[in-house]
mmCIF file of C-alpha atoms and ligand atoms in Angstrom:
data_model
loop_
_atom_site.group_PDB
_atom_site.id
_atom_site.type_symbol
_atom_site.label_atom_id
_atom_site.label_comp_id
_atom_site.label_asym_id
_atom_site.label_seq_id
_atom_site.Cartn_x
_atom_site.Cartn_y
_atom_site.Cartn_z
ATOM 1 C CA MET H 27 236.400 -52.877 -15.348
ATOM 2 C CA GLU H 28 239.455 -53.504 -17.510
ATOM 3 C CA ALA H 29 238.910 -53.004 -21.269
ATOM 4 C CA PHE H 30 238.516 -56.127 -23.379
ATOM 5 C CA ALA H 31 241.870 -56.926 -24.961
ATOM 6 C CA HIS H 32 240.602 -57.487 -28.496
ATOM 7 C CA ARG H 33 239.358 -55.150 -31.193
ATOM 8 C CA SER H 34 237.785 -57.872 -33.318
ATOM 9 C CA LEU H 35 236.548 -61.451 -33.012
ATOM 10 C CA LEU H 36 237.821 -63.450 -35.979
ATOM 11 C CA ASP H 37 238.228 -66.932 -34.482
ATOM 12 C CA ILE H 38 238.398 -68.796 -31.170
ATOM 13 C CA GLU H 39 242.148 -69.418 -31.473
ATOM 14 C CA GLY H 40 242.753 -65.742 -30.725
ATOM 15 C CA LEU H 41 241.015 -65.973 -27.327
ATOM 16 C CA THR H 42 242.309 -67.147 -23.961
ATOM 17 C CA ARG H 43 240.245 -69.120 -21.484
ATOM 18 C CA ALA H 44 239.896 -65.926 -19.411
ATOM 19 C CA ASP H 45 238.562 -64.059 -22.491
ATOM 20 C CA VAL H 46 235.950 -66.767 -23.044
ATOM 21 C CA GLU H 47 234.919 -66.657 -19.380
ATOM 22 C CA ARG H 48 234.596 -62.884 -19.537
ATOM 23 C CA ILE H 49 232.357 -63.110 -22.624
ATOM 24 C CA LEU H 50 230.174 -65.804 -21.028
ATOM 25 C CA ASP H 51 229.863 -63.937 -17.722
ATOM 26 C CA THR H 52 228.897 -60.748 -19.569
ATOM 27 C CA SER H 53 226.339 -62.755 -21.592
ATOM 28 C CA GLU H 54 224.575 -63.753 -18.347
ATOM 29 C CA ALA H 55 223.735 -60.100 -17.670
ATOM 30 C CA PHE H 56 222.434 -59.631 -21.211
ATOM 31 C CA LEU H 57 220.336 -62.811 -21.055
ATOM 32 C CA GLN H 58 218.476 -61.197 -18.177
ATOM 33 C CA VAL H 59 217.910 -58.053 -20.277
ATOM 34 C CA SER H 60 216.314 -60.206 -23.015
ATOM 35 C CA ARG H 61 213.957 -61.778 -20.470
ATOM 36 C CA ARG H 62 212.610 -58.495 -19.126
ATOM 37 C CA PRO H 63 209.368 -56.879 -20.286
ATOM 38 C CA VAL H 64 211.427 -53.962 -21.674
ATOM 39 C CA ARG H 65 214.295 -55.549 -23.569
ATOM 40 C CA LYS H 66 216.445 -52.522 -24.234
ATOM 41 C CA VAL H 67 219.429 -50.819 -22.600
ATOM 42 C CA PRO H 68 221.156 -47.599 -23.723
ATOM 43 C CA THR H 69 224.644 -49.154 -23.741
ATOM 44 C CA LEU H 70 225.503 -48.605 -27.436
ATOM 45 C CA ARG H 71 223.517 -45.446 -28.116
ATOM 46 C CA GLY H 72 225.177 -43.522 -30.928
ATOM 47 C CA LYS H 73 227.136 -46.548 -32.194
ATOM 48 C CA THR H 74 226.614 -48.119 -35.613
ATOM 49 C CA VAL H 75 226.632 -51.839 -36.371
ATOM 50 C CA VAL H 76 226.653 -53.047 -39.976
ATOM 51 C CA ASN H 77 225.552 -56.611 -40.727
ATOM 52 C CA LEU H 78 227.171 -57.698 -43.982
ATOM 53 C CA PHE H 79 225.871 -61.126 -44.973
ATOM 54 C CA TYR H 80 227.128 -62.755 -48.171
ATOM 55 C CA GLU H 81 225.572 -66.114 -47.284
ATOM 56 C CA ALA H 82 222.114 -67.203 -46.221
ATOM 57 C CA SER H 83 221.404 -66.931 -42.513
ATOM 58 C CA THR H 84 218.349 -66.911 -40.278
ATOM 59 C CA ARG H 85 219.454 -67.239 -36.663
ATOM 60 C CA THR H 86 222.825 -65.518 -36.861
ATOM 61 C CA ARG H 87 221.676 -62.464 -38.803
ATOM 62 C CA THR H 88 218.488 -61.872 -36.849
ATOM 63 C CA SER H 89 220.210 -62.382 -33.503
ATOM 64 C CA PHE H 90 222.943 -59.868 -34.368
ATOM 65 C CA GLU H 91 220.243 -57.431 -35.447
ATOM 66 C CA LEU H 92 218.274 -57.948 -32.238
ATOM 67 C CA ALA H 93 221.448 -57.779 -30.155
ATOM 68 C CA GLY H 94 222.399 -54.411 -31.655
ATOM 69 C CA LYS H 95 218.868 -53.044 -31.265
ATOM 70 C CA ARG H 96 218.535 -54.191 -27.652
ATOM 71 C CA LEU H 97 221.740 -52.259 -26.954
ATOM 72 C CA SER H 98 220.283 -49.142 -28.691
ATOM 73 C CA ALA H 99 222.858 -49.173 -31.512
ATOM 74 C CA ASP H 100 221.874 -48.165 -35.048
ATOM 75 C CA VAL H 101 221.853 -51.421 -36.997
ATOM 76 C CA ILE H 102 222.086 -51.628 -40.764
ATOM 77 C CA ASN H 103 221.553 -54.909 -42.568
ATOM 78 C CA MET H 104 223.306 -55.136 -45.902
ATOM 79 C CA SER H 105 221.739 -57.973 -47.750
ATOM 80 C CA VAL H 106 224.180 -58.746 -50.480
ATOM 81 C CA SER H 107 221.681 -59.872 -53.091
ATOM 82 C CA ALA H 108 220.259 -56.332 -53.079
ATOM 83 C CA SER H 109 223.610 -54.533 -53.061
ATOM 84 C CA SER H 110 226.342 -53.496 -55.464
ATOM 85 C CA VAL H 111 228.165 -56.785 -54.927
ATOM 86 C CA LYS H 112 225.739 -58.280 -57.426
ATOM 87 C CA LYS H 113 227.000 -55.643 -59.863
ATOM 88 C CA GLY H 114 230.596 -56.813 -59.475
ATOM 89 C CA GLU H 115 231.936 -54.679 -56.616
ATOM 90 C CA THR H 116 234.962 -56.218 -54.886
ATOM 91 C CA LEU H 117 235.063 -56.895 -51.139
ATOM 92 C CA GLN H 118 237.752 -54.218 -50.859
ATOM 93 C CA ASP H 119 235.552 -51.569 -52.486
ATOM 94 C CA THR H 120 232.587 -52.591 -50.355
ATOM 95 C CA CYS H 121 234.817 -52.178 -47.286
ATOM 96 C CA ARG H 122 236.014 -48.728 -48.341
ATOM 97 C CA THR H 123 232.446 -47.630 -48.967
ATOM 98 C CA LEU H 124 231.314 -48.914 -45.596
ATOM 99 C CA GLU H 125 234.256 -47.319 -43.824
ATOM 100 C CA ALA H 126 233.304 -43.927 -45.205
ATOM 101 C CA MET H 127 230.030 -44.345 -43.269
ATOM 102 C CA HIS H 128 231.974 -44.708 -39.968
ATOM 103 C CA PRO H 129 230.598 -47.953 -38.544
ATOM 104 C CA ASP H 130 231.785 -49.079 -35.111
ATOM 105 C CA VAL H 131 231.315 -52.798 -35.789
ATOM 106 C CA ILE H 132 231.033 -54.799 -39.001
ATOM 107 C CA VAL H 133 229.536 -58.265 -38.640
ATOM 108 C CA ILE H 134 230.431 -60.340 -41.659
ATOM 109 C CA ARG H 135 229.405 -63.747 -42.988
ATOM 110 C CA HIS H 136 231.133 -64.856 -46.184
ATOM 111 C CA ASN H 137 231.545 -68.063 -48.133
ATOM 112 C CA ALA H 138 235.311 -67.495 -48.456
ATOM 113 C CA SER H 139 237.433 -68.602 -45.491
ATOM 114 C CA GLY H 140 239.489 -65.624 -44.310
ATOM 115 C CA ALA H 141 237.161 -62.886 -45.619
ATOM 116 C CA PRO H 142 236.611 -61.412 -42.106
ATOM 117 C CA ASN H 143 240.395 -61.306 -41.519
ATOM 118 C CA TYR H 144 240.780 -59.458 -44.812
ATOM 119 C CA VAL H 145 238.116 -56.924 -43.863
ATOM 120 C CA ALA H 146 239.710 -56.428 -40.425
ATOM 121 C CA SER H 147 243.064 -55.733 -42.090
ATOM 122 C CA LYS H 148 241.524 -53.050 -44.329
ATOM 123 C CA ILE H 149 239.141 -51.270 -41.965
ATOM 124 C CA GLY H 150 239.766 -49.534 -38.674
ATOM 125 C CA CYS H 151 236.575 -50.615 -36.894
ATOM 126 C CA SER H 152 235.792 -53.849 -35.000
ATOM 127 C CA VAL H 153 234.993 -56.881 -37.136
ATOM 128 C CA ILE H 154 233.021 -59.925 -35.955
ATOM 129 C CA ASN H 155 233.188 -63.147 -37.936
ATOM 130 C CA ALA H 156 229.640 -64.503 -38.302
ATOM 131 C CA GLY H 157 230.866 -67.578 -40.191
ATOM 132 C CA ASP H 158 233.456 -67.755 -42.987
ATOM 133 C CA GLY H 159 233.444 -70.670 -45.426
ATOM 134 C CA MET H 160 234.584 -73.858 -43.755
ATOM 135 C CA HIS H 161 236.924 -71.974 -41.393
ATOM 136 C CA ALA H 162 235.359 -70.548 -38.244
ATOM 137 C CA HIS H 163 232.115 -69.552 -36.547
ATOM 138 C CA PRO H 164 233.311 -68.161 -33.219
ATOM 139 C CA THR H 165 230.009 -66.660 -32.057
ATOM 140 C CA GLN H 166 228.305 -70.046 -32.534
ATOM 141 C CA ALA H 167 230.977 -71.758 -30.405
ATOM 142 C CA LEU H 168 230.521 -69.097 -27.719
ATOM 143 C CA LEU H 169 226.741 -69.440 -27.636
ATOM 144 C CA ASP H 170 227.118 -73.215 -27.527
ATOM 145 C CA ALA H 171 229.537 -72.902 -24.609
ATOM 146 C CA PHE H 172 227.136 -70.549 -22.847
ATOM 147 C CA THR H 173 224.293 -73.052 -23.309
ATOM 148 C CA ILE H 174 226.410 -75.985 -22.088
ATOM 149 C CA ARG H 175 227.612 -74.060 -19.037
ATOM 150 C CA ARG H 176 224.036 -73.150 -18.079
ATOM 151 C CA GLN H 177 222.767 -76.699 -18.603
ATOM 152 C CA LYS H 178 225.649 -78.573 -16.989
ATOM 153 C CA GLY H 179 226.775 -75.987 -14.454
ATOM 154 C CA THR H 180 230.322 -76.128 -15.821
ATOM 155 C CA LEU H 181 232.282 -76.232 -19.056
ATOM 156 C CA GLU H 182 235.149 -78.208 -17.601
ATOM 157 C CA ASN H 183 236.130 -81.789 -18.360
ATOM 158 C CA LEU H 184 232.931 -82.759 -20.161
ATOM 159 C CA ILE H 185 232.689 -85.337 -22.929
ATOM 160 C CA VAL H 186 231.303 -83.601 -25.998
ATOM 161 C CA THR H 187 230.540 -85.649 -29.108
ATOM 162 C CA ILE H 188 230.157 -83.804 -32.404
ATOM 163 C CA VAL H 189 228.318 -85.905 -34.971
ATOM 164 C CA GLY H 190 228.138 -85.523 -38.723
ATOM 165 C CA ASP H 191 229.683 -83.436 -41.463
ATOM 166 C CA ILE H 192 232.855 -82.326 -39.698
ATOM 167 C CA ALA H 193 234.777 -81.611 -42.906
ATOM 168 C CA HIS H 194 232.538 -78.760 -44.020
ATOM 169 C CA SER H 195 231.719 -77.454 -40.562
ATOM 170 C CA ARG H 196 233.068 -74.167 -39.255
ATOM 171 C CA VAL H 197 230.880 -74.840 -36.202
ATOM 172 C CA ALA H 198 232.766 -78.057 -35.356
ATOM 173 C CA ARG H 199 236.146 -76.373 -35.751
ATOM 174 C CA SER H 200 235.351 -73.404 -33.514
ATOM 175 C CA ASN H 201 233.689 -75.615 -30.911
ATOM 176 C CA ALA H 202 236.654 -77.985 -30.751
ATOM 177 C CA HIS H 203 239.044 -75.074 -30.125
ATOM 178 C CA LEU H 204 236.860 -73.572 -27.420
ATOM 179 C CA LEU H 205 236.082 -76.823 -25.578
ATOM 180 C CA ASN H 206 239.764 -77.761 -25.572
ATOM 181 C CA LEU H 207 240.471 -74.595 -23.568
ATOM 182 C CA PHE H 208 238.314 -76.096 -20.797
ATOM 183 C CA GLY H 209 239.791 -79.587 -20.777
ATOM 184 C CA CYS H 210 236.811 -81.249 -22.429
ATOM 185 C CA GLU H 211 237.186 -84.515 -24.284
ATOM 186 C CA VAL H 212 236.005 -83.578 -27.770
ATOM 187 C CA ARG H 213 234.973 -86.480 -29.976
ATOM 188 C CA VAL H 214 233.982 -86.436 -33.609
ATOM 189 C CA VAL H 215 231.928 -89.121 -35.307
ATOM 190 C CA GLY H 216 230.968 -89.350 -38.951
ATOM 191 C CA PRO H 217 231.695 -91.050 -42.227
ATOM 192 C CA ARG H 218 235.422 -90.956 -43.080
ATOM 193 C CA THR H 219 234.602 -88.960 -46.219
ATOM 194 C CA LEU H 220 233.183 -86.184 -44.028
ATOM 195 C CA LEU H 221 236.201 -85.861 -41.733
ATOM 196 C CA PRO H 222 238.697 -83.112 -42.574
ATOM 197 C CA ALA H 223 242.146 -84.169 -43.768
ATOM 198 C CA ALA H 224 243.811 -82.354 -40.853
ATOM 199 C CA VAL H 225 241.450 -83.753 -38.205
ATOM 200 C CA ASP H 226 244.380 -84.477 -35.849
ATOM 201 C CA SER H 227 245.201 -80.779 -35.573
ATOM 202 C CA LEU H 228 241.775 -80.156 -33.997
ATOM 203 C CA GLY H 229 242.664 -81.985 -30.777
ATOM 204 C CA VAL H 230 239.735 -84.409 -31.035
ATOM 205 C CA ARG H 231 239.213 -88.167 -30.765
ATOM 206 C CA VAL H 232 237.867 -89.703 -33.949
ATOM 207 C CA PHE H 233 235.233 -92.468 -33.883
ATOM 208 C CA ASP H 234 233.828 -94.420 -36.824
ATOM 209 C CA ARG H 235 230.894 -95.928 -34.989
ATOM 210 C CA LEU H 236 228.194 -93.704 -33.550
ATOM 211 C CA GLU H 237 227.516 -95.959 -30.571
ATOM 212 C CA GLU H 238 231.153 -95.837 -29.474
ATOM 213 C CA GLY H 239 231.434 -92.105 -29.988
ATOM 214 C CA LEU H 240 228.340 -91.495 -27.876
ATOM 215 C CA GLU H 241 229.348 -93.767 -24.984
ATOM 216 C CA GLY H 242 229.361 -91.634 -21.825
ATOM 217 C CA ALA H 243 228.834 -88.317 -23.631
ATOM 218 C CA ASP H 244 227.519 -85.339 -21.612
ATOM 219 C CA VAL H 245 226.756 -83.309 -24.724
ATOM 220 C CA VAL H 246 225.786 -84.451 -28.220
ATOM 221 C CA MET H 247 226.247 -81.822 -30.892
ATOM 222 C CA VAL H 248 224.505 -82.732 -34.106
ATOM 223 C CA LEU H 249 225.634 -81.022 -37.303
ATOM 224 C CA ARG H 250 223.729 -80.315 -40.483
ATOM 225 C CA ILE H 251 224.767 -82.188 -43.584
ATOM 226 C CA GLN H 252 226.080 -79.244 -45.604
ATOM 227 C CA ARG H 253 224.530 -80.189 -48.919
ATOM 228 C CA GLU H 254 225.564 -76.875 -50.496
ATOM 229 C CA ARG H 255 229.229 -77.578 -49.701
ATOM 230 C CA LEU H 256 229.301 -81.301 -50.570
ATOM 231 C CA ALA H 257 231.465 -81.478 -53.675
ATOM 232 C CA GLY H 258 230.752 -84.740 -55.514
ATOM 233 C CA ALA H 259 229.481 -87.957 -53.992
ATOM 234 C CA LEU H 260 230.906 -87.996 -50.477
ATOM 235 C CA LEU H 261 227.844 -89.821 -49.177
ATOM 236 C CA PRO H 262 226.251 -92.925 -50.666
ATOM 237 C CA SER H 263 222.770 -91.643 -49.813
ATOM 238 C CA LEU H 264 221.063 -89.496 -47.202
ATOM 239 C CA ARG H 265 218.939 -92.475 -46.138
ATOM 240 C CA GLU H 266 222.027 -94.532 -45.516
ATOM 241 C CA TYR H 267 223.541 -91.613 -43.576
ATOM 242 C CA ALA H 268 220.408 -91.283 -41.428
ATOM 243 C CA ARG H 269 220.522 -94.991 -40.631
ATOM 244 C CA THR H 270 224.200 -94.994 -39.649
ATOM 245 C CA PHE H 271 224.743 -91.581 -38.055
ATOM 246 C CA GLY H 272 221.278 -90.143 -37.392
ATOM 247 C CA ILE H 273 220.479 -89.242 -33.773
ATOM 248 C CA GLY H 274 217.239 -90.944 -32.755
ATOM 249 C CA PRO H 275 215.764 -92.719 -29.715
ATOM 250 C CA ALA H 276 217.786 -95.882 -30.383
ATOM 251 C CA THR H 277 221.195 -94.219 -30.692
ATOM 252 C CA ILE H 278 220.869 -91.509 -28.032
ATOM 253 C CA GLN H 279 220.712 -94.235 -25.369
ATOM 254 C CA TYR H 280 224.463 -94.677 -25.667
ATOM 255 C CA ALA H 281 225.084 -91.172 -24.310
ATOM 256 C CA LYS H 282 224.716 -90.390 -20.584
ATOM 257 C CA PRO H 283 221.092 -90.466 -19.346
ATOM 258 C CA ASP H 284 221.242 -86.704 -18.731
ATOM 259 C CA ALA H 285 223.060 -85.843 -21.974
ATOM 260 C CA ILE H 286 221.808 -82.750 -23.789
ATOM 261 C CA VAL H 287 221.352 -82.618 -27.563
ATOM 262 C CA MET H 288 222.396 -79.498 -29.478
ATOM 263 C CA HIS H 289 222.100 -78.411 -33.108
ATOM 264 C CA PRO H 290 223.202 -75.028 -34.510
ATOM 265 C CA GLY H 291 220.322 -75.052 -37.004
ATOM 266 C CA PRO H 292 219.005 -75.212 -39.582
ATOM 267 C CA MET H 293 218.100 -78.865 -38.955
ATOM 268 C CA ASN H 294 217.539 -81.470 -41.629
ATOM 269 C CA ARG H 295 214.853 -83.344 -39.720
ATOM 270 C CA GLY H 296 214.810 -87.040 -40.534
ATOM 271 C CA ILE H 297 218.429 -86.967 -41.761
ATOM 272 C CA GLU H 298 220.878 -86.047 -38.987
ATOM 273 C CA ILE H 299 218.233 -85.826 -36.247
ATOM 274 C CA GLU H 300 214.821 -87.401 -35.724
ATOM 275 C CA ASN H 301 211.822 -85.274 -34.744
ATOM 276 C CA VAL H 302 211.346 -86.942 -31.361
ATOM 277 C CA ILE H 303 214.880 -85.933 -30.381
ATOM 278 C CA ALA H 304 214.811 -82.459 -31.944
ATOM 279 C CA ASP H 305 211.596 -81.665 -30.069
ATOM 280 C CA GLY H 306 212.270 -83.883 -27.048
ATOM 281 C CA GLU H 307 213.251 -83.040 -23.499
ATOM 282 C CA ARG H 308 217.000 -83.441 -24.050
ATOM 283 C CA SER H 309 217.000 -80.904 -26.877
ATOM 284 C CA VAL H 310 218.392 -77.436 -26.065
ATOM 285 C CA VAL H 311 218.073 -76.097 -29.604
ATOM 286 C CA LEU H 312 215.861 -73.169 -28.591
ATOM 287 C CA GLU H 313 218.039 -72.393 -25.566
ATOM 288 C CA GLN H 314 220.891 -72.064 -28.083
ATOM 289 C CA VAL H 315 218.880 -69.506 -30.043
ATOM 290 C CA GLU H 316 218.116 -67.492 -26.896
ATOM 291 C CA ALA H 317 221.789 -67.689 -25.908
ATOM 292 C CA GLY H 318 222.737 -66.430 -29.368
ATOM 293 C CA VAL H 319 221.177 -63.019 -28.734
ATOM 294 C CA ALA H 320 222.735 -62.694 -25.248
ATOM 295 C CA VAL H 321 226.236 -63.706 -26.386
ATOM 296 C CA ARG H 322 226.113 -61.350 -29.372
ATOM 297 C CA MET H 323 224.975 -58.497 -27.114
ATOM 298 C CA ALA H 324 227.944 -59.257 -24.859
ATOM 299 C CA LEU H 325 230.349 -59.239 -27.806
ATOM 300 C CA LEU H 326 229.022 -55.981 -29.238
ATOM 301 C CA TYR H 327 229.307 -54.442 -25.789
ATOM 302 C CA LEU H 328 232.847 -55.709 -25.162
ATOM 303 C CA LEU H 329 234.126 -54.688 -28.605
ATOM 304 C CA ALA H 330 232.313 -51.386 -29.077
ATOM 305 C CA GLY H 331 231.121 -50.147 -25.722
ATOM 306 C CA GLU H 332 233.982 -50.569 -23.323
ATOM 307 C CA THR H 333 233.538 -47.061 -21.961
ATOM 308 C CA THR H 334 230.009 -47.791 -20.732
ATOM 309 C CA GLU H 335 228.850 -50.077 -17.926
ATOM 310 C CA ALA H 336 227.247 -53.457 -18.643
ATOM 311 C CA PRO H 337 223.904 -53.803 -16.902
ATOM 312 C CA ALA H 338 224.008 -55.725 -13.649
ATOM 313 C CA VAL H 339 222.044 -58.968 -13.663
ATOM 314 C CA GLY H 340 218.433 -58.254 -12.773
ATOM 315 C CA GLU H 341 218.864 -54.463 -12.985
ATOM 316 C CA ALA H 342 215.634 -52.647 -13.822
ATOM 317 C CA ASP H 343 215.369 -50.007 -16.550
HETATM 318 C C1 NCD B 21 225.586 -72.792 -39.030
HETATM 319 C C2 NCD B 21 226.381 -72.039 -40.069
HETATM 320 O O1 NCD B 21 225.851 -71.244 -40.828
HETATM 321 O O2 NCD B 21 227.569 -72.278 -40.078
HETATM 322 N N1 NCD B 21 224.333 -72.249 -38.759
HETATM 323 C C3 NCD B 21 224.226 -71.210 -37.909
HETATM 324 O O3 NCD B 21 224.978 -70.265 -37.929
HETATM 325 N N2 NCD B 21 223.253 -71.292 -36.990
HETATM 326 C C4 NCD B 21 225.499 -74.223 -39.300
HETATM 327 C C5 NCD B 21 224.914 -74.680 -40.600
HETATM 328 O O4 NCD B 21 224.664 -73.926 -41.521
HETATM 329 O O5 NCD B 21 224.725 -75.897 -40.701
#
């Protein structure tokens, strides 16, 4: 099998449609590994993965850790609150220190947009962006694409409506870029104050009214209101937001009858999504979490293990 053409994964814009398909196809094999009684393969034995998280994370950090461990890599989690960064160490010094330990992959989440690109320019190993500021979250877009493809049987020409805080969302940005590669109609809906200034450059259709944005949608992607990134009063009140843009039984009816509902988590229940939808039959939130481990295994394998064989689907240990 031809080697993967990239050393690092910094954003979706750097990938072709064929790259995305390769990642998703590889993820299928690793999903099967995660569903076996023995969820481990020797693929990355002797390789080292460092998780460097400067921002809070539940799903992304644990799924990268599990992904590395299921591939038999040595995984180190650097939790920044317990590290020298709290003592004033710069990102550059942290990188130099890590490099001296010879990692094969650094997975980084940072509140500054561009931090993963900076690390990749300073260090010789592979770097995976696990979310940087308001810029990109490529592994989330890939796991979302994987989930959509499994649920809908295709990624092509779907109508995908992203609802909520688009301005602060790296998830929305990466998803829009990926879905555009497959000819999807990507729509965004939300209050004008939560749309990014350069929304036109995302290749999306903008809707002010939720009902119109949902009309005929195959996929509804609900975003978290990013309270930690909301500078000033961009929203009159969360109750008002829930009434106008919340996804509940009344509003979901505007989407297709078989539309799926996604959320990257963590969810603000009762604000952007009602419980009956979050826990209802259209929700694929937990499928997204399961996909997250498989897609991250595929990425670690493609970036760090190109000399070894990926397991065939269904292969026994
Ligand atoms: C997202 C993130 O951190 O960007 N969460 C995640 O990775 N699952 C979305 C969010 O925080 O709202």
